[in-house]
C-alpha cells in the first residue's frame, strides 16, 4: 500500500513535536508532617523539572480523574476501600502504611491510581506513556503497607482486563523492593503476569510469590543486573505475549539510594530503561510507566534520577517516529533510500 505524499509531509511535520505523554495531578503531592521519611515533594519536582528540561511540554501533560470506587474494588476488598476512603482505618493499619491516612492522602491516592489507569490508556495511542506517580506495589488486596495505600498497577491492569481492552498484561517491576502486594492481588489471574527483579536482602522481609521473581544479592552492579534483565525479557515477552506492559521504574536500585541495597549507576539505570522500553516496543507492546521508589533527603536529586526514564522514553519515541517517517517516505518515493536502521 502506498501513502500519498501529504501524509509523509504531515508525519515529518509532527516529528518536530514528538510527544511523550505525561500524566500529572497537583494532588500527587500531599502535605506530610515535617521530617517524614517519605519524599512526597519529589512528584511535584519531577513534573517541574520535566517541563523545565523540555523533555515534556505543557501539551504533553494529561490530568487524570480520581480512581472510581468500582475500579479500586477490582483489586481491593470493599472493606479496605471503604476504610481508606472514609479515613477510618484502625491505628495498626495506618502504622503499616507509614503515612497519615487523612483526606489529602486519600485524594492523592485516588489521583495516583487514576493516573496509572490513564497512562495505560495513553500507551495504546503513543506507544509509551508515563505517570509521574504510581508504583504502590506494597498495597495488598485487604491492607496497605510500606507507604502504599492502593495498588495502582494492579488496579490499572484489572480495569483494562475488565473492559476487554487487553487479554494479557505483563507487570515489569524493577523497583529494588519486591512487588509483594501486586503478586498477592494478581496471583492466579491468567490475564496478568507479575515479574519482579529486586534485592533479596531488602524489604519486605517475607516475600510473596510473583509469576517470576529474581532476587539479586545486595551490591549487584550494572553489568550483572542488565545481563539478568535482558535474559528474562527475551524469554518473557515472546512466551507470555502481553498486549500491555506496565513498568515500575523505581530508582531505589541506585547505588546512592537511601533505602536500596543494589549498586546501579546513572548509566546503569539509563541502560535498564533502554532495555525495557526498546525490547517491549520492538515487540509492538505499549508500555505504561510508573515512577516507583527512590529515596534521598533532597527531592531534586531523586527527581533527576526519575527523569532518566523520561529521557530514554523520549529518545525511543523519537527514534520510532523517525523510522515511521522513513518507511512512509520510502513507500511514497521510488528514489528514496530504504528503511533507516533502528538500533535497540
Ligand atoms: Zn522500592
Short mmCIF file of C-alpha atoms and ligand atoms in Angstrom, two decimals:
data_model
loop_
_atom_site.label_atom_id
_atom_site.label_comp_id
_atom_site.label_asym_id
_atom_site.label_seq_id
_atom_site.Cartn_x
_atom_site.Cartn_y
_atom_site.Cartn_z
CA UNK A 1 0.00 0.00 0.00
CA UNK A 2 1.27 3.49 -0.91
CA UNK A 3 0.58 6.60 1.12
CA UNK A 4 0.13 9.94 -0.58
CA UNK A 5 2.92 12.48 -0.20
CA UNK A 6 0.87 14.84 2.00
CA UNK A 7 0.74 12.10 4.70
CA UNK A 8 4.52 11.77 4.64
CA UNK A 9 4.81 15.53 4.93
CA UNK A 10 2.35 15.50 7.80
CA UNK A 11 4.41 12.90 9.66
CA UNK A 12 7.57 14.90 9.06
CA UNK A 13 5.93 17.99 10.48
CA UNK A 14 4.62 16.11 13.51
CA UNK A 15 8.14 14.80 14.19
CA UNK A 16 9.11 18.33 15.14
CA UNK A 17 6.87 17.93 18.16
CA UNK A 18 7.33 14.31 19.29
CA UNK A 19 5.16 13.91 22.34
CA UNK A 20 5.79 11.84 25.42
CA UNK A 21 2.51 11.78 27.32
CA UNK A 22 3.00 12.63 30.99
CA UNK A 23 0.21 12.09 33.47
CA UNK A 24 0.31 14.50 36.40
CA UNK A 25 -2.04 15.93 39.00
CA UNK A 26 -1.23 18.62 41.62
CA UNK A 27 -2.80 16.29 44.21
CA UNK A 28 0.15 13.87 43.74
CA UNK A 29 1.99 15.79 46.45
CA UNK A 30 0.08 15.76 49.76
CA UNK A 31 1.44 17.55 52.81
CA UNK A 32 3.18 15.31 55.36
CA UNK A 33 4.37 16.11 58.88
CA UNK A 34 7.79 17.82 58.63
CA UNK A 35 10.73 15.43 58.75
CA UNK A 36 8.68 12.48 57.44
CA UNK A 37 10.91 9.97 55.66
CA UNK A 38 8.71 9.65 52.58
CA UNK A 39 9.92 12.05 49.84
CA UNK A 40 6.46 13.36 48.94
CA UNK A 41 7.67 16.51 47.15
CA UNK A 42 9.58 14.51 44.54
CA UNK A 43 6.43 14.11 42.43
CA UNK A 44 5.94 17.84 42.03
CA UNK A 45 9.65 18.43 41.43
CA UNK A 46 9.73 15.68 38.81
CA UNK A 47 6.89 17.38 36.97
CA UNK A 48 8.52 20.82 37.22
CA UNK A 49 11.95 19.60 36.12
CA UNK A 50 10.50 17.65 33.18
CA UNK A 51 8.83 20.81 31.91
CA UNK A 52 11.94 22.94 32.55
CA UNK A 53 14.14 20.45 30.72
CA UNK A 54 11.87 20.42 27.65
CA UNK A 55 11.53 16.63 27.82
CA UNK A 56 7.80 17.26 28.02
CA UNK A 57 5.76 20.33 27.12
CA UNK A 58 2.53 21.52 28.69
CA UNK A 59 0.69 19.99 25.69
CA UNK A 60 2.03 16.56 26.70
CA UNK A 61 0.55 16.77 30.20
CA UNK A 62 -2.66 14.87 30.93
CA UNK A 63 -4.57 15.27 34.19
CA UNK A 64 -6.20 12.09 35.49
CA UNK A 65 -9.59 11.75 37.09
CA UNK A 66 -9.67 10.21 40.57
CA UNK A 67 -9.98 6.42 40.57
CA UNK A 68 -13.56 5.23 40.77
CA UNK A 69 -14.51 3.00 43.67
CA UNK A 70 -15.56 0.30 41.18
CA UNK A 71 -12.01 0.31 39.77
CA UNK A 72 -10.43 0.00 43.23
CA UNK A 73 -12.67 -2.94 44.07
CA UNK A 74 -11.28 -4.87 41.10
CA UNK A 75 -8.06 -5.21 43.14
CA UNK A 76 -9.02 -4.45 46.75
CA UNK A 77 -11.67 -5.67 49.16
CA UNK A 78 -14.71 -3.37 49.53
CA UNK A 79 -13.98 -3.17 53.29
CA UNK A 80 -10.45 -1.88 52.73
CA UNK A 81 -11.57 0.59 50.05
CA UNK A 82 -14.24 1.93 52.41
CA UNK A 83 -11.77 2.12 55.31
CA UNK A 84 -9.36 4.24 53.27
CA UNK A 85 -11.95 6.44 51.55
CA UNK A 86 -13.67 7.28 54.82
CA UNK A 87 -10.26 7.69 56.54
CA UNK A 88 -11.45 5.24 59.20
CA UNK A 89 -8.65 2.62 59.17
CA UNK A 90 -7.54 1.48 62.61
CA UNK A 91 -4.22 2.63 64.04
CA UNK A 92 -2.40 -0.62 63.27
CA UNK A 93 -3.44 -0.44 59.60
CA UNK A 94 -2.29 3.17 59.35
CA UNK A 95 1.04 2.32 61.01
CA UNK A 96 1.58 -0.45 58.48
CA UNK A 97 1.12 2.07 55.65
CA UNK A 98 3.51 4.50 57.31
CA UNK A 99 1.67 7.61 56.15
CA UNK A 100 -1.15 9.54 57.88
CA UNK A 101 -4.32 8.43 56.07
CA UNK A 102 -6.24 11.70 56.04
CA UNK A 103 -8.37 13.47 53.45
CA UNK A 104 -5.38 14.80 51.50
CA UNK A 105 -3.64 11.44 51.35
CA UNK A 106 -6.85 9.76 50.20
CA UNK A 107 -7.18 12.39 47.46
CA UNK A 108 -3.57 11.77 46.49
CA UNK A 109 -4.03 8.00 46.39
CA UNK A 110 -7.12 8.26 44.18
CA UNK A 111 -5.31 10.64 41.80
CA UNK A 112 -2.27 8.36 41.55
CA UNK A 113 -4.40 5.30 40.71
CA UNK A 114 -6.38 7.33 38.18
CA UNK A 115 -3.02 8.39 36.74
CA UNK A 116 -1.79 4.86 36.15
CA UNK A 117 -5.10 3.91 34.53
CA UNK A 118 -4.82 6.96 32.25
CA UNK A 119 -1.16 6.28 31.39
CA UNK A 120 -2.14 2.72 30.46
CA UNK A 121 -4.81 4.02 28.10
CA UNK A 122 -2.45 6.63 26.59
CA UNK A 123 0.20 3.98 25.95
CA UNK A 124 -2.05 2.43 23.29
CA UNK A 125 -2.10 5.67 21.30
CA UNK A 126 1.51 6.75 21.86
CA UNK A 127 3.49 3.54 22.41
CA UNK A 128 4.90 4.82 25.70
CA UNK A 129 3.20 6.94 28.38
CA UNK A 130 4.39 7.86 31.87
CA UNK A 131 2.57 8.53 35.09
CA UNK A 132 4.62 10.91 37.27
CA UNK A 133 3.49 8.95 40.35
CA UNK A 134 2.43 5.35 40.95
CA UNK A 135 4.13 2.06 41.68
CA UNK A 136 2.46 1.49 45.08
CA UNK A 137 3.33 -2.16 44.88
CA UNK A 138 3.25 -2.97 48.61
CA UNK A 139 -0.52 -2.43 48.77
CA UNK A 140 -2.32 -5.78 49.16
CA UNK A 141 -5.95 -6.59 48.41
CA UNK A 142 -7.01 -6.05 52.02
CA UNK A 143 -4.39 -3.74 53.52
CA UNK A 144 -1.77 -1.15 52.72
CA UNK A 145 1.92 -1.36 53.57
CA UNK A 146 5.29 0.37 53.07
CA UNK A 147 3.98 3.85 52.05
CA UNK A 148 1.46 2.24 49.66
CA UNK A 149 -2.31 2.73 50.02
CA UNK A 150 -3.87 1.46 46.78
CA UNK A 151 -2.05 -0.72 44.27
CA UNK A 152 -2.33 1.49 41.18
CA UNK A 153 -0.64 -1.02 38.87
CA UNK A 154 -2.87 -3.95 39.86
CA UNK A 155 -5.96 -1.71 39.60
CA UNK A 156 -4.95 -0.45 36.13
CA UNK A 157 -4.28 -3.98 34.90
CA UNK A 158 -7.66 -5.16 36.19
CA UNK A 159 -9.53 -2.16 34.74
CA UNK A 160 -8.17 -2.78 31.24
CA UNK A 161 -8.76 -6.52 31.52
CA UNK A 162 -12.28 -5.95 32.84
CA UNK A 163 -13.08 -3.60 29.95
CA UNK A 164 -11.83 -6.21 27.48
CA UNK A 165 -9.21 -3.77 26.19
CA UNK A 166 -6.49 -6.38 26.71
CA UNK A 167 -6.26 -10.09 27.42
CA UNK A 168 -2.75 -10.20 28.89
CA UNK A 169 -0.86 -7.58 30.92
CA UNK A 170 2.78 -8.04 31.91
CA UNK A 171 3.88 -6.21 35.05
CA UNK A 172 7.61 -5.48 34.94
CA UNK A 173 8.55 -4.37 38.45
CA UNK A 174 12.18 -3.25 38.72
CA UNK A 175 11.85 -1.28 41.96
CA UNK A 176 14.52 -2.53 44.38
CA UNK A 177 11.80 -3.93 46.68
CA UNK A 178 9.70 -6.93 45.70
CA UNK A 179 6.25 -6.15 44.31
CA UNK A 180 4.66 -8.23 47.05
CA UNK A 181 1.22 -6.62 47.03
CA UNK A 182 0.96 -6.84 43.24
CA UNK A 183 1.95 -10.52 43.39
CA UNK A 184 -0.73 -11.24 46.01
CA UNK A 185 -3.52 -9.36 44.23
CA UNK A 186 -2.83 -10.78 40.76
CA UNK A 187 -1.89 -14.29 41.90
CA UNK A 188 -3.59 -16.90 39.71
CA UNK A 189 -5.00 -14.29 37.31
CA UNK A 190 -4.34 -15.59 33.77
CA UNK A 191 -4.74 -12.04 32.45
CA UNK A 192 -1.72 -10.76 34.38
CA UNK A 193 1.88 -11.90 34.71
CA UNK A 194 3.89 -10.43 37.57
CA UNK A 195 7.65 -10.17 37.08
CA UNK A 196 9.86 -8.66 39.79
CA UNK A 197 13.61 -8.17 39.97
CA UNK A 198 14.53 -6.99 43.47
CA UNK A 199 17.18 -7.16 46.16
CA UNK A 200 16.93 -10.36 48.21
CA UNK A 201 18.01 -8.63 51.43
CA UNK A 202 15.60 -5.71 51.21
CA UNK A 203 12.01 -5.05 52.39
CA UNK A 204 9.66 -6.91 52.51
CA UNK A 205 11.27 -9.47 54.76
CA UNK A 206 8.80 -12.16 53.83
CA UNK A 207 8.35 -12.15 50.07
CA UNK A 208 5.25 -13.16 48.12
CA UNK A 209 5.45 -15.36 45.04
CA UNK A 210 5.27 -13.47 41.74
CA UNK A 211 4.84 -15.34 38.47
CA UNK A 212 8.57 -14.70 38.03
CA UNK A 213 10.88 -13.47 40.78
CA UNK A 214 14.57 -12.72 40.52
CA UNK A 215 16.14 -11.91 43.90
CA UNK A 216 19.57 -10.36 43.44
CA UNK A 217 22.19 -10.19 46.21
CA UNK A 218 22.92 -6.82 47.84
CA UNK A 219 25.61 -4.90 45.99
CA UNK A 220 24.73 -6.18 42.50
CA UNK A 221 26.02 -3.67 39.93
CA UNK A 222 25.21 -2.62 36.37
CA UNK A 223 26.65 -5.50 34.34
CA UNK A 224 25.17 -8.37 36.32
CA UNK A 225 21.83 -6.61 36.69
CA UNK A 226 21.49 -5.81 32.98
CA UNK A 227 22.50 -9.32 31.92
CA UNK A 228 19.75 -10.84 34.11
CA UNK A 229 17.15 -8.32 32.96
CA UNK A 230 17.80 -8.83 29.25
CA UNK A 231 17.80 -12.63 29.55
CA UNK A 232 14.47 -12.55 31.39
CA UNK A 233 12.78 -10.13 28.99
CA UNK A 234 13.98 -12.02 25.93
CA UNK A 235 12.20 -15.06 27.38
CA UNK A 236 9.10 -13.45 28.87
CA UNK A 237 7.98 -11.22 26.01
CA UNK A 238 7.59 -13.94 23.36
CA UNK A 239 6.43 -16.54 25.92
CA UNK A 240 3.64 -14.51 27.53
CA UNK A 241 2.94 -12.28 24.53
CA UNK A 242 1.49 -9.36 26.54
CA UNK A 243 -0.79 -6.75 24.99
CA UNK A 244 0.31 -4.14 27.54
CA UNK A 245 3.33 -3.78 29.82
CA UNK A 246 3.07 -1.74 33.00
CA UNK A 247 6.58 -0.86 34.07
CA UNK A 248 7.54 0.12 37.64
CA UNK A 249 10.78 2.03 37.08
CA UNK A 250 11.76 2.53 40.72
CA UNK A 251 15.19 4.14 41.02
CA UNK A 252 15.86 2.84 44.53
CA UNK A 253 18.18 0.41 42.72
CA UNK A 254 20.68 3.30 42.52
CA UNK A 255 23.93 2.88 44.47
CA UNK A 256 23.33 6.15 46.36
CA UNK A 257 19.72 5.41 47.29
CA UNK A 258 18.96 5.75 50.99
CA UNK A 259 16.91 2.54 51.22
CA UNK A 260 18.09 0.43 48.29
CA UNK A 261 20.91 -2.08 48.57
CA UNK A 262 21.82 -2.55 44.93
CA UNK A 263 24.57 -0.61 43.15
CA UNK A 264 23.33 0.69 39.81
CA UNK A 265 24.92 3.83 38.38
CA UNK A 266 23.07 6.58 36.50
CA UNK A 267 24.22 4.98 33.24
CA UNK A 268 23.13 1.56 34.51
CA UNK A 269 19.62 2.88 35.16
CA UNK A 270 19.58 4.53 31.71
CA UNK A 271 20.62 1.22 30.13
CA UNK A 272 17.89 -0.56 32.13
CA UNK A 273 15.21 1.85 30.83
CA UNK A 274 16.50 1.46 27.26
CA UNK A 275 16.40 -2.32 27.57
CA UNK A 276 12.83 -2.46 28.90
CA UNK A 277 11.37 0.15 26.58
CA UNK A 278 13.15 -0.86 23.39
CA UNK A 279 12.51 -4.59 23.83
CA UNK A 280 8.81 -4.01 24.52
CA UNK A 281 8.42 -1.56 21.64
CA UNK A 282 10.32 -3.86 19.28
CA UNK A 283 7.69 -6.49 20.17
CA UNK A 284 4.97 -3.95 19.41
CA UNK A 285 3.78 -3.82 23.03
CA UNK A 286 2.65 -0.47 24.50
CA UNK A 287 4.30 0.46 27.80
CA UNK A 288 2.79 2.45 30.66
CA UNK A 289 5.49 3.60 33.09
CA UNK A 290 5.13 4.48 36.77
CA UNK A 291 7.87 6.08 38.87
CA UNK A 292 8.11 3.68 41.82
CA UNK A 293 10.54 4.18 44.70
CA UNK A 294 13.55 6.42 45.04
CA UNK A 295 14.81 7.81 48.32
CA UNK A 296 17.04 10.77 49.13
CA UNK A 297 16.64 13.68 51.52
CA UNK A 298 16.98 16.06 48.55
CA UNK A 299 13.84 15.88 46.36
CA UNK A 300 15.71 17.33 43.37
CA UNK A 301 18.35 14.60 43.48
CA UNK A 302 15.69 11.93 43.37
CA UNK A 303 13.52 13.72 40.80
CA UNK A 304 16.53 13.95 38.47
CA UNK A 305 17.11 10.22 38.93
CA UNK A 306 13.50 9.53 37.92
CA UNK A 307 13.99 11.76 34.85
CA UNK A 308 16.36 9.18 33.37
CA UNK A 309 13.25 7.17 32.46
CA UNK A 310 11.63 10.08 30.65
CA UNK A 311 14.83 10.94 28.76
CA UNK A 312 15.15 7.38 27.48
CA UNK A 313 11.42 7.11 26.75
CA UNK A 314 11.52 10.27 24.69
CA UNK A 315 14.61 9.12 22.77
CA UNK A 316 12.92 5.84 21.88
CA UNK A 317 9.71 7.63 20.88
CA UNK A 318 11.72 9.96 18.61
CA UNK A 319 13.63 7.07 17.07
CA UNK A 320 10.47 5.12 16.34
CA UNK A 321 8.94 8.24 14.82
CA UNK A 322 11.95 8.72 12.54
CA UNK A 323 11.67 5.12 11.44
CA UNK A 324 7.97 5.60 10.67
CA UNK A 325 8.72 8.70 8.57
CA UNK A 326 11.48 6.85 6.73
CA UNK A 327 9.12 3.98 5.99
CA UNK A 328 6.34 6.22 4.68
CA UNK A 329 8.78 8.34 2.68
CA UNK A 330 10.41 5.30 1.06
CA UNK A 331 6.98 3.92 0.17
CA UNK A 332 5.94 7.17 -1.48
CA UNK A 333 9.24 7.95 -3.23
CA UNK A 334 10.76 5.33 -5.54
CA UNK A 335 14.13 7.13 -5.49
CA UNK A 336 14.43 7.46 -1.71
CA UNK A 337 16.79 5.22 0.24
CA UNK A 338 15.41 2.19 2.06
CA UNK A 339 14.35 1.79 5.68
CA UNK A 340 16.50 3.65 8.18
CA UNK A 341 18.15 1.28 10.58
CA UNK A 342 16.79 1.08 14.10
CA UNK A 343 19.20 0.22 16.86
CA UNK A 344 17.85 -1.25 20.02
ZN1 LIG B 1 11.08 0.46 46.41
#
